[in-house]
mmCIF file of C-alpha atoms and ligand atoms in Angstrom:
data_model
loop_
_atom_site.group_PDB
_atom_site.id
_atom_site.type_symbol
_atom_site.label_atom_id
_atom_site.label_comp_id
_atom_site.label_asym_id
_atom_site.label_seq_id
_atom_site.Cartn_x
_atom_site.Cartn_y
_atom_site.Cartn_z
ATOM 1 C CA MET S 13 145.179 83.338 148.647
ATOM 2 C CA ILE S 14 141.928 83.051 146.729
ATOM 3 C CA MET S 15 141.303 86.749 146.076
ATOM 4 C CA GLY S 16 143.877 87.099 143.346
ATOM 5 C CA CYS S 17 142.762 84.047 141.420
ATOM 6 C CA LEU S 18 140.652 83.377 138.408
ATOM 7 C CA GLY S 19 137.287 82.572 139.906
ATOM 8 C CA ALA S 20 135.123 80.483 137.614
ATOM 9 C CA GLY S 21 132.727 82.639 135.651
ATOM 10 C CA ARG S 22 133.691 85.984 137.115
ATOM 11 C CA GLN S 23 136.170 88.614 136.192
ATOM 12 C CA PRO S 24 139.291 88.495 138.345
ATOM 13 C CA ARG S 25 140.279 91.807 139.910
ATOM 14 C CA LYS S 26 143.909 90.938 139.852
ATOM 15 C CA LEU S 27 145.801 87.979 138.441
ATOM 16 C CA PRO S 28 148.475 86.230 140.445
ATOM 17 C CA PRO S 29 151.959 86.873 139.054
ATOM 18 C CA GLN S 30 152.604 85.224 135.713
ATOM 19 C CA VAL S 31 154.698 82.100 135.702
ATOM 20 C CA PRO S 32 157.504 82.090 133.128
ATOM 21 C CA ILE S 33 156.794 79.546 130.415
ATOM 22 C CA LEU S 34 159.515 78.769 127.894
ATOM 23 C CA CYS S 35 158.868 77.376 124.425
ATOM 24 C CA TYR S 36 161.480 75.483 122.416
ATOM 25 C CA HIS S 37 161.196 73.904 118.974
ATOM 26 C CA ASN S 38 164.194 72.284 117.257
ATOM 27 C CA ILE S 39 167.362 71.320 119.111
ATOM 28 C CA ARG S 40 170.383 70.679 116.861
ATOM 29 C CA SER S 41 174.082 70.015 117.185
ATOM 30 C CA SER S 42 174.712 73.318 115.399
ATOM 31 C CA LEU S 43 172.693 76.371 114.446
ATOM 32 C CA GLU S 44 174.267 76.498 111.005
ATOM 33 C CA GLY S 45 171.648 76.736 108.283
ATOM 34 C CA HIS S 46 168.792 76.976 110.783
ATOM 35 C CA GLN S 47 166.454 79.773 111.775
ATOM 36 C CA PRO S 48 167.387 80.742 115.369
ATOM 37 C CA ASP S 49 163.784 81.614 116.182
ATOM 38 C CA TYR S 50 162.948 77.931 115.987
ATOM 39 C CA THR S 51 166.273 76.204 116.647
ATOM 40 C CA ILE S 52 168.738 76.047 119.496
ATOM 41 C CA ASP S 53 172.136 74.427 119.636
ATOM 42 C CA ARG S 54 172.123 71.475 122.059
ATOM 43 C CA GLN S 55 174.959 72.902 124.180
ATOM 44 C CA GLN S 56 173.190 76.237 124.338
ATOM 45 C CA PHE S 57 170.028 74.440 125.432
ATOM 46 C CA ARG S 58 172.035 72.707 128.159
ATOM 47 C CA GLN S 59 173.314 76.105 129.324
ATOM 48 C CA HIS S 60 169.722 77.362 129.569
ATOM 49 C CA LEU S 61 168.776 74.409 131.769
ATOM 50 C CA LYS S 62 171.924 74.849 133.837
ATOM 51 C CA VAL S 63 171.248 78.516 134.561
ATOM 52 C CA LEU S 64 167.676 77.671 135.595
ATOM 53 C CA SER S 65 168.910 74.897 137.842
ATOM 54 C CA ASP S 66 171.763 76.940 139.332
ATOM 55 C CA SER S 67 169.295 79.771 140.040
ATOM 56 C CA GLY S 68 166.929 77.507 141.964
ATOM 57 C CA TYR S 69 164.083 77.209 139.446
ATOM 58 C CA HIS S 70 161.578 74.362 139.717
ATOM 59 C CA SER S 71 159.757 73.040 136.664
ATOM 60 C CA ILE S 72 155.985 72.802 137.019
ATOM 61 C CA THR S 73 153.256 70.936 135.165
ATOM 62 C CA PRO S 74 150.190 72.418 133.439
ATOM 63 C CA ASP S 75 148.064 70.923 136.208
ATOM 64 C CA GLN S 76 150.069 72.748 138.878
ATOM 65 C CA LEU S 77 149.656 75.962 136.891
ATOM 66 C CA TYR S 78 145.908 75.365 136.610
ATOM 67 C CA GLN S 79 145.535 74.753 140.342
ATOM 68 C CA TYR S 80 147.549 77.899 141.043
ATOM 69 C CA LEU S 81 145.549 80.082 138.667
ATOM 70 C CA THR S 82 142.096 78.801 139.578
ATOM 71 C CA ARG S 83 142.424 77.870 143.258
ATOM 72 C CA GLY S 84 145.463 79.696 144.513
ATOM 73 C CA ILE S 85 147.326 76.469 145.311
ATOM 74 C CA PRO S 86 150.920 77.613 145.889
ATOM 75 C CA LEU S 87 153.649 76.700 143.435
ATOM 76 C CA PRO S 88 157.200 75.775 144.350
ATOM 77 C CA GLU S 89 159.620 78.663 144.710
ATOM 78 C CA LYS S 90 160.842 80.049 141.363
ATOM 79 C CA PRO S 91 158.460 78.120 139.126
ATOM 80 C CA VAL S 92 159.074 77.733 135.406
ATOM 81 C CA MET S 93 157.338 75.648 132.753
ATOM 82 C CA ILE S 94 159.556 74.246 130.020
ATOM 83 C CA THR S 95 157.607 73.407 126.863
ATOM 84 C CA PHE S 96 158.454 71.899 123.485
ATOM 85 C CA ASP S 97 156.348 72.144 120.340
ATOM 86 C CA ASP S 98 155.817 69.959 117.273
ATOM 87 C CA ASN S 99 156.870 66.438 118.380
ATOM 88 C CA ARG S 100 160.497 66.600 117.216
ATOM 89 C CA LEU S 101 162.520 63.420 117.773
ATOM 90 C CA GLU S 102 165.292 65.360 119.521
ATOM 91 C CA HIS S 103 162.859 66.238 122.282
ATOM 92 C CA TYR S 104 163.134 62.572 123.228
ATOM 93 C CA THR S 105 166.777 61.945 122.368
ATOM 94 C CA ILE S 106 168.314 65.255 123.554
ATOM 95 C CA ALA S 107 165.884 67.305 125.661
ATOM 96 C CA ALA S 108 164.414 64.600 127.902
ATOM 97 C CA PRO S 109 167.788 63.202 129.101
ATOM 98 C CA MET S 110 169.054 66.750 129.796
ATOM 99 C CA LEU S 111 165.865 67.653 131.660
ATOM 100 C CA ARG S 112 166.284 64.570 133.798
ATOM 101 C CA GLN S 113 169.901 65.461 134.533
ATOM 102 C CA TYR S 114 168.785 68.799 135.984
ATOM 103 C CA GLY S 115 165.742 67.374 137.779
ATOM 104 C CA PHE S 116 163.228 69.083 135.477
ATOM 105 C CA THR S 117 160.146 67.811 133.706
ATOM 106 C CA GLY S 118 158.939 69.126 130.345
ATOM 107 C CA VAL S 119 155.639 69.687 128.592
ATOM 108 C CA PHE S 120 155.524 68.354 125.043
ATOM 109 C CA PHE S 121 152.863 69.708 122.674
ATOM 110 C CA ILE S 122 152.298 67.142 119.958
ATOM 111 C CA MET S 123 151.170 67.639 116.364
ATOM 112 C CA THR S 124 149.679 64.188 115.998
ATOM 113 C CA VAL S 125 150.002 63.789 112.209
ATOM 114 C CA THR S 126 153.766 63.448 112.736
ATOM 115 C CA ILE S 127 153.681 60.603 115.283
ATOM 116 C CA GLY S 128 155.942 57.773 114.105
ATOM 117 C CA LYS S 129 157.236 59.681 111.060
ATOM 118 C CA PRO S 130 160.991 60.072 110.451
ATOM 119 C CA GLY S 131 162.445 62.845 112.611
ATOM 120 C CA TYR S 132 159.483 62.774 114.999
ATOM 121 C CA MET S 133 158.613 60.848 118.139
ATOM 122 C CA SER S 134 156.751 57.559 118.030
ATOM 123 C CA ALA S 135 153.739 56.595 120.133
ATOM 124 C CA GLU S 136 156.035 54.434 122.300
ATOM 125 C CA GLN S 137 158.366 57.360 122.936
ATOM 126 C CA LEU S 138 155.456 59.608 123.895
ATOM 127 C CA LYS S 139 154.222 56.960 126.299
ATOM 128 C CA LYS S 140 157.695 56.707 127.831
ATOM 129 C CA LEU S 141 157.903 60.501 128.300
ATOM 130 C CA SER S 142 154.522 60.472 129.987
ATOM 131 C CA ASP S 143 155.484 57.524 132.203
ATOM 132 C CA ASP S 144 158.687 59.354 133.166
ATOM 133 C CA GLY S 145 156.687 62.268 134.599
ATOM 134 C CA HIS S 146 156.648 64.630 131.619
ATOM 135 C CA CYS S 147 153.364 66.025 130.321
ATOM 136 C CA ILE S 148 151.914 65.560 126.880
ATOM 137 C CA GLY S 149 149.742 68.314 125.414
ATOM 138 C CA ASN S 150 147.745 68.791 122.240
ATOM 139 C CA HIS S 151 149.187 70.775 119.323
ATOM 140 C CA THR S 152 146.450 69.760 116.835
ATOM 141 C CA TRP S 153 146.478 67.223 114.037
ATOM 142 C CA ASP S 154 148.456 69.080 111.364
ATOM 143 C CA HIS S 155 149.219 72.561 112.659
ATOM 144 C CA PRO S 156 146.567 74.860 111.153
ATOM 145 C CA ASP S 157 146.131 78.518 112.040
ATOM 146 C CA MET S 158 143.253 78.149 114.510
ATOM 147 C CA ARG S 159 141.961 81.617 113.678
ATOM 148 C CA LYS S 160 140.903 80.242 110.304
ATOM 149 C CA LEU S 161 139.299 76.852 110.998
ATOM 150 C CA THR S 162 135.917 75.910 109.603
ATOM 151 C CA LEU S 163 133.310 74.401 111.912
ATOM 152 C CA GLN S 164 134.003 70.854 110.687
ATOM 153 C CA GLU S 165 137.736 71.159 111.277
ATOM 154 C CA TRP S 166 137.567 71.702 115.020
ATOM 155 C CA ARG S 167 136.802 68.062 115.719
ATOM 156 C CA ILE S 168 139.732 66.906 113.581
ATOM 157 C CA GLN S 169 142.161 69.451 115.002
ATOM 158 C CA VAL S 170 141.207 69.414 118.694
ATOM 159 C CA ASP S 171 139.001 66.487 119.749
ATOM 160 C CA MET S 172 140.573 63.668 117.743
ATOM 161 C CA PRO S 173 144.241 64.489 118.479
ATOM 162 C CA ARG S 174 143.393 64.759 122.163
ATOM 163 C CA GLN S 175 141.670 61.361 122.155
ATOM 164 C CA TYR S 176 144.608 59.850 120.289
ATOM 165 C CA LEU S 177 147.144 61.251 122.775
ATOM 166 C CA GLU S 178 145.051 60.088 125.718
ATOM 167 C CA LYS S 179 144.933 56.607 124.217
ATOM 168 C CA ILE S 180 148.720 56.585 123.787
ATOM 169 C CA THR S 181 149.572 57.900 127.254
ATOM 170 C CA GLY S 182 146.648 56.532 129.267
ATOM 171 C CA ARG S 183 146.393 59.973 130.891
ATOM 172 C CA PRO S 184 144.155 63.009 130.413
ATOM 173 C CA VAL S 185 145.473 65.559 127.898
ATOM 174 C CA GLN S 186 144.044 68.847 129.062
ATOM 175 C CA GLY S 187 146.282 71.540 127.598
ATOM 176 C CA LEU S 188 146.541 72.835 124.072
ATOM 177 C CA ALA S 189 149.181 74.989 122.384
ATOM 178 C CA TYR S 190 147.869 77.042 119.487
ATOM 179 C CA PRO S 191 149.904 76.340 116.313
ATOM 180 C CA TYR S 192 152.158 79.366 115.629
ATOM 181 C CA GLY S 193 150.915 80.531 119.034
ATOM 182 C CA ALA S 194 148.142 82.228 117.071
ATOM 183 C CA TRP S 195 144.727 82.742 118.653
ATOM 184 C CA ASN S 196 141.726 85.054 118.833
ATOM 185 C CA GLU S 197 138.517 85.157 120.874
ATOM 186 C CA ALA S 198 136.635 83.084 118.255
ATOM 187 C CA ALA S 199 139.237 80.314 118.561
ATOM 188 C CA ILE S 200 138.994 80.487 122.361
ATOM 189 C CA LYS S 201 135.230 79.991 122.145
ATOM 190 C CA GLU S 202 135.662 76.742 120.180
ATOM 191 C CA VAL S 203 138.499 75.495 122.360
ATOM 192 C CA LYS S 204 136.489 76.145 125.525
ATOM 193 C CA ALA S 205 133.474 74.367 124.076
ATOM 194 C CA ARG S 206 135.689 71.290 123.679
ATOM 195 C CA ASN S 207 136.559 71.213 127.381
ATOM 196 C CA VAL S 208 140.187 72.089 126.911
ATOM 197 C CA GLN S 209 141.404 73.148 130.350
ATOM 198 C CA MET S 210 144.006 75.719 129.320
ATOM 199 C CA ALA S 211 145.481 76.983 126.059
ATOM 200 C CA PHE S 212 148.939 78.434 125.455
ATOM 201 C CA GLN S 213 149.856 81.145 122.970
ATOM 202 C CA LEU S 214 152.898 82.974 121.647
ATOM 203 C CA MET S 215 151.320 86.147 120.302
ATOM 204 C CA GLY S 216 150.217 89.157 122.305
ATOM 205 C CA LYS S 217 148.994 89.794 125.800
ATOM 206 C CA MET S 218 146.553 87.580 127.657
ATOM 207 C CA SER S 219 142.835 87.998 127.061
ATOM 208 C CA ASN S 220 141.141 89.762 129.964
ATOM 209 C CA ALA S 221 137.981 87.750 129.373
ATOM 210 C CA ASN S 222 139.729 84.393 128.955
ATOM 211 C CA PRO S 223 143.165 84.397 130.582
ATOM 212 C CA LEU S 224 143.228 80.599 130.939
ATOM 213 C CA TYR S 225 142.922 80.296 127.154
ATOM 214 C CA SER S 226 145.602 82.832 126.289
ATOM 215 C CA ILE S 227 148.451 81.869 128.579
ATOM 216 C CA ARG S 228 151.646 83.463 127.371
ATOM 217 C CA ARG S 229 154.833 81.627 126.532
ATOM 218 C CA LEU S 230 158.242 82.944 125.571
ATOM 219 C CA GLN S 231 159.577 81.541 122.313
ATOM 220 C CA VAL S 232 163.205 81.180 123.283
ATOM 221 C CA SER S 233 165.620 82.248 120.558
ATOM 222 C CA GLY S 234 168.535 79.961 119.759
ATOM 223 C CA ASN S 235 170.661 83.123 119.880
ATOM 224 C CA LEU S 236 169.748 83.948 123.468
ATOM 225 C CA PRO S 237 172.817 83.531 125.692
ATOM 226 C CA ALA S 238 172.106 81.648 128.908
ATOM 227 C CA THR S 239 173.453 84.657 130.824
ATOM 228 C CA GLU S 240 170.516 86.707 129.510
ATOM 229 C CA LEU S 241 167.783 84.088 129.886
ATOM 230 C CA LEU S 242 166.662 85.068 133.387
ATOM 231 C CA GLU S 243 166.427 88.775 132.544
ATOM 232 C CA VAL S 244 164.412 88.040 129.393
ATOM 233 C CA MET S 245 162.091 85.844 131.477
ATOM 234 C CA ARG S 246 161.635 88.595 134.044
ATOM 235 C CA SER S 247 160.899 91.302 131.482
ATOM 236 C CA THR S 248 158.585 89.089 129.412
ATOM 237 C CA PHE S 249 156.440 87.867 132.296
ATOM 238 C CA ARG S 250 155.957 91.085 134.207
ATOM 239 C CA GLU S 251 152.261 91.503 134.862
ATOM 240 C CA GLU S 252 150.932 92.972 131.693
ATOM 241 C CA ARG S 253 147.318 92.768 130.560
ATOM 242 C CA ARG S 254 145.244 94.027 127.703
HETATM 243 ZN ZN1 ZN E 14 154.039 74.273 116.357
#
């Protein structure tokens, strides 16, 4: 079904339905003392994965999403993308084993300044995730607001982290998650110029001009009961454009 897709260089008349994309940050043994916007209890996280699995969802990769959006290549039934930001160590120690248990793969957006630091994943752990079928994406060097970068900073924040991650994994790193999910058309222009394939946000509707560079994700609250996850996904990813 090519008609509904994002043809290169021309304005799509209608986008295919949005795929739900979930975004998690910290996973802890308890929420106590943590901001629920950015933290989820590990058992609660397990319940989220369980409800997705029990409801027949299939995790997809950024490449599958790209092929779907640009070429109309069908996705598995009930697709979902499960993403993790910031390179937290618990993504390796807690999330990855749980994902495997439910037959899911994840997408890990890495802020490369943290690699090997206490509380964060090492290069070896990133390589292992990649070898195990998970995807590694770029989340810049040190998490700037990309709406405010100077010309010189783009290389440090986009090109160099990507090269570093490609060296670690031995695989292409084509996706980027904007730090804080924050973006604007000027940031898209720079990201596109650097041959990033797709970019993921957390703020606002998709850009009509550049939907591939303003793909929406749902920042999942640590307070969201698993029983409400599917309804929140449905209401968040209804077709809605600027
Ligand atoms: Zn982040």
